[in-house]
Short mmCIF file of C-alpha atoms in Angstrom, two decimals:
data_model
loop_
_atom_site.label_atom_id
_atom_site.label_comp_id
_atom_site.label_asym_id
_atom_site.label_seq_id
_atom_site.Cartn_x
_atom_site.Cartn_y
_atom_site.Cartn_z
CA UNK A 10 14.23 8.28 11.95
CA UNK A 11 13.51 9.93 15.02
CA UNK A 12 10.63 8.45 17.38
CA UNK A 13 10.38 11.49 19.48
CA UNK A 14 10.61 14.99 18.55
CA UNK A 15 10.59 18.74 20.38
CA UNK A 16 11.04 21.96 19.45
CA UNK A 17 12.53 24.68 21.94
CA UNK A 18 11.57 27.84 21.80
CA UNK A 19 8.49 26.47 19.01
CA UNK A 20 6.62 29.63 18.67
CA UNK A 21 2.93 28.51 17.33
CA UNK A 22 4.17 25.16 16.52
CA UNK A 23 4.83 25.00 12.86
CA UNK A 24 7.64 21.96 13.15
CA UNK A 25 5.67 20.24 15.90
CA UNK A 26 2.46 20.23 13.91
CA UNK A 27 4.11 18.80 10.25
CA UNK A 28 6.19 16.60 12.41
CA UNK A 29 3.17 14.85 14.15
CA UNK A 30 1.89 14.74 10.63
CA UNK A 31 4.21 11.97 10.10
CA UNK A 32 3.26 10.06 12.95
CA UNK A 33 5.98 11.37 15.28
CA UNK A 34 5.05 12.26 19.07
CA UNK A 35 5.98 15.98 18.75
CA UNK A 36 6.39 18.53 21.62
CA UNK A 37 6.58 22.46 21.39
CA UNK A 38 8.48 24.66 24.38
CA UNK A 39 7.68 27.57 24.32
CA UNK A 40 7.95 30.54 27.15
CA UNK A 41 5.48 32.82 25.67
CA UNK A 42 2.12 31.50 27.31
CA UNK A 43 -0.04 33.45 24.30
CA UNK A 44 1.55 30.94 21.51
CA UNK A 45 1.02 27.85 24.09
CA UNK A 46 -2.46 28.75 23.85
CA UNK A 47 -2.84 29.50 20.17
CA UNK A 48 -1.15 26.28 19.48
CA UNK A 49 -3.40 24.43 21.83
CA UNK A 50 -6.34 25.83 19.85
CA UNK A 51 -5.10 25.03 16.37
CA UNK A 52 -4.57 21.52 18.38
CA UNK A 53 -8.05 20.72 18.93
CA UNK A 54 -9.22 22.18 16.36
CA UNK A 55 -7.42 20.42 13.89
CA UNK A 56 -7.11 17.37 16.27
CA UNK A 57 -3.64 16.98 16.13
CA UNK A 58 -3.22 14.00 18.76
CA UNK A 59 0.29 13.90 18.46
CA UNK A 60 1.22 16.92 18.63
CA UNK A 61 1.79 18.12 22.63
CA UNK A 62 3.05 22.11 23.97
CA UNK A 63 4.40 22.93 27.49
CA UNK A 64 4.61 26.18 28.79
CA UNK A 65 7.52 26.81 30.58
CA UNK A 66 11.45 27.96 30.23
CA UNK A 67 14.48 26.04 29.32
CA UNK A 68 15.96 25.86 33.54
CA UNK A 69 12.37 24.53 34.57
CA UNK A 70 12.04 21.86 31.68
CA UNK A 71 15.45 20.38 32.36
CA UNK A 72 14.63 19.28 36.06
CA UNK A 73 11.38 16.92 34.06
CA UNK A 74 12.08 13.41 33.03
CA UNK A 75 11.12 14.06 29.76
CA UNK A 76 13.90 13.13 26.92
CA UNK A 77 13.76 13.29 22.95
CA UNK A 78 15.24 11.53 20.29
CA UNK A 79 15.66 14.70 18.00
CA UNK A 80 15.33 18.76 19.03
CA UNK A 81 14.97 22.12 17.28
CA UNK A 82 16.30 25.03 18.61
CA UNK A 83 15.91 27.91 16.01
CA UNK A 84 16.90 31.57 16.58
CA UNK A 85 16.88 31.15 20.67
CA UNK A 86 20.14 30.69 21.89
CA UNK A 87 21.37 34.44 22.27
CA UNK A 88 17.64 35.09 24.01
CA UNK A 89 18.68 32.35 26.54
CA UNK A 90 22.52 33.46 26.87
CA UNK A 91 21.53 37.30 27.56
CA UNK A 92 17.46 37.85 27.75
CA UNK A 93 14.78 35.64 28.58
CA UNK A 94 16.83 33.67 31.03
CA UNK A 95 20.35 35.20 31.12
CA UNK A 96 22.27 31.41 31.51
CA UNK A 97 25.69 33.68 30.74
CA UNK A 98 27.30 30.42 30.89
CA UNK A 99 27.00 28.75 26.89
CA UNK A 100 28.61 24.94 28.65
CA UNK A 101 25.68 25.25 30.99
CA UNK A 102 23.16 26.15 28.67
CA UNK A 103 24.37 23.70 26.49
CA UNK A 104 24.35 20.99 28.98
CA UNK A 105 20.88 21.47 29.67
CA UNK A 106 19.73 20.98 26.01
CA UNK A 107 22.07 17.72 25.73
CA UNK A 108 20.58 16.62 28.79
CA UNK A 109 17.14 16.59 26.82
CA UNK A 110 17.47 15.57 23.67
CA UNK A 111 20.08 13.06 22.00
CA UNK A 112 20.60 14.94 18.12
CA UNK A 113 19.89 18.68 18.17
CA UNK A 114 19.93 21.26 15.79
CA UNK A 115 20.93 24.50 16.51
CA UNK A 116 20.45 27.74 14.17
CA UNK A 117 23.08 29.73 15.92
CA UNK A 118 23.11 33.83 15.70
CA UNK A 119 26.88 34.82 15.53
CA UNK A 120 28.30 37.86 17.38
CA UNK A 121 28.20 39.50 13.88
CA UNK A 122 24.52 39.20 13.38
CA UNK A 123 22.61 42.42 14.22
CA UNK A 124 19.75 40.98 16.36
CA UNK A 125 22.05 38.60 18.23
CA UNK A 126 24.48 41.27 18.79
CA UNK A 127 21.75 43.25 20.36
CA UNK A 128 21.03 40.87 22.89
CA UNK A 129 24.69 39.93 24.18
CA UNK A 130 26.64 42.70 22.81
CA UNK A 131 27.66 43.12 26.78
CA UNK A 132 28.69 39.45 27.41
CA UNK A 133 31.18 36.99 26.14
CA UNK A 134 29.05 35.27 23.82
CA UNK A 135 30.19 34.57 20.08
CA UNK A 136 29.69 31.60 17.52
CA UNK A 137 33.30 29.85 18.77
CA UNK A 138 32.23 29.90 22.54
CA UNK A 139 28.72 27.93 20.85
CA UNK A 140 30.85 25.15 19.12
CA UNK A 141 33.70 24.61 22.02
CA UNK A 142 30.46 24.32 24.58
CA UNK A 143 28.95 21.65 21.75
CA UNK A 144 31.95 19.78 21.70
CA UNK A 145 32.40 18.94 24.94
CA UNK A 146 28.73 17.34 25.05
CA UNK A 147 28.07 15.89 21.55
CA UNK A 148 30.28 13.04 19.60
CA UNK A 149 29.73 15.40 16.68
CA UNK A 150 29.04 19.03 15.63
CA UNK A 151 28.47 19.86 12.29
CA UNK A 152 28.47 23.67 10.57
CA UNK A 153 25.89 24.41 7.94
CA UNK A 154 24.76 27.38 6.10
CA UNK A 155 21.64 28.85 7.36
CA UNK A 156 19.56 31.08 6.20
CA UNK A 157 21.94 34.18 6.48
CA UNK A 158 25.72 33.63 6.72
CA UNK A 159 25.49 35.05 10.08
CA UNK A 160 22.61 32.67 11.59
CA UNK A 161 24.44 28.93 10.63
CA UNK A 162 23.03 25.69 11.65
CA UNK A 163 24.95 23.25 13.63
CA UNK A 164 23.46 19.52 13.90
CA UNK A 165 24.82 18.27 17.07
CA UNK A 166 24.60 14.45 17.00
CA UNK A 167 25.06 12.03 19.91
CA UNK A 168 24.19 13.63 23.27
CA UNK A 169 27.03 12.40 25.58
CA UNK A 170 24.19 13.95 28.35
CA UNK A 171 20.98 12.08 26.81
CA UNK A 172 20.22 8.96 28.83
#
């Protein structure tokens, strides 16, 4: 069981809030400063001790101390590759979320998924360049079926980054 837990990319903080329901010191990243806020509302409200959000982007978290047993990353990683923060580098961006977190996992669009096309339809990114960049930082990367067949999930376990 995981001790720590964070979500990347958390939106209003649906996994950080049931996680902390379980006792579990939960964090939410999330870029988008309006959800940080709504999240921090439903916080007090609901007094949700355990349950923490940070504003801020993937390139500024990484240079914190902060590290997490377990991490989401849902329906993100072609925003990071091509939008939000253009990384254009998937060992890189990779690297970064190893560097945080010691199991991860990743709901990955594939180069075949509309959306996710959208977004890096002018770069190099597709599904394979995602699980060479995963191998080279975790001890394992596993495939599952997500929640279309062109948005899999891949549990990355054993950071070889994670301190």
């Amino acid at each position: 069981d995981p001790k720590t837990y964070v979500d990347f990319g958390s939106n209003l903080g649906y996994y950080v809030f049931r996680t902390a329901q379980f006792n579990i010191p939960s964090t939410g990243i999330d870029y988008n400063l309006e959800y940080i806020s709504v999240c921090q509302a439903i916080k007090a409200r609901h007094n949700y001790a355990l349950a923490n959000f940070k504003h801020t982007n993937l390139e500024t978290w990484c240079t914190g101390t902060d590290t997490y047993d377990f991490m989401t990353v849902f329906n993100v990683i072609h925003h990071l590759y091509n939008r939000t923060e253009q990384y254009r580098d998937m060992e890189r961006l990779i690297g970064d979320f190893a560097s945080k977190a010691k199991h991860i996992l990743f709901e990955v669009p594939t180069e075949n998924d509309s959306k996710g096309h959208k977004w890096t339809m002018d770069t190099n990114y597709t599904e394979g360049l995602f699980v060479n960049s995963a191998n080279k930082f975790f001890d394992s990367v596993e495939h599952m079926p997500g929640q279309t067949e062109h948005r899999p999930y891949y549990l990355c376990l054993g950071s070889k980054q994670h301190n």
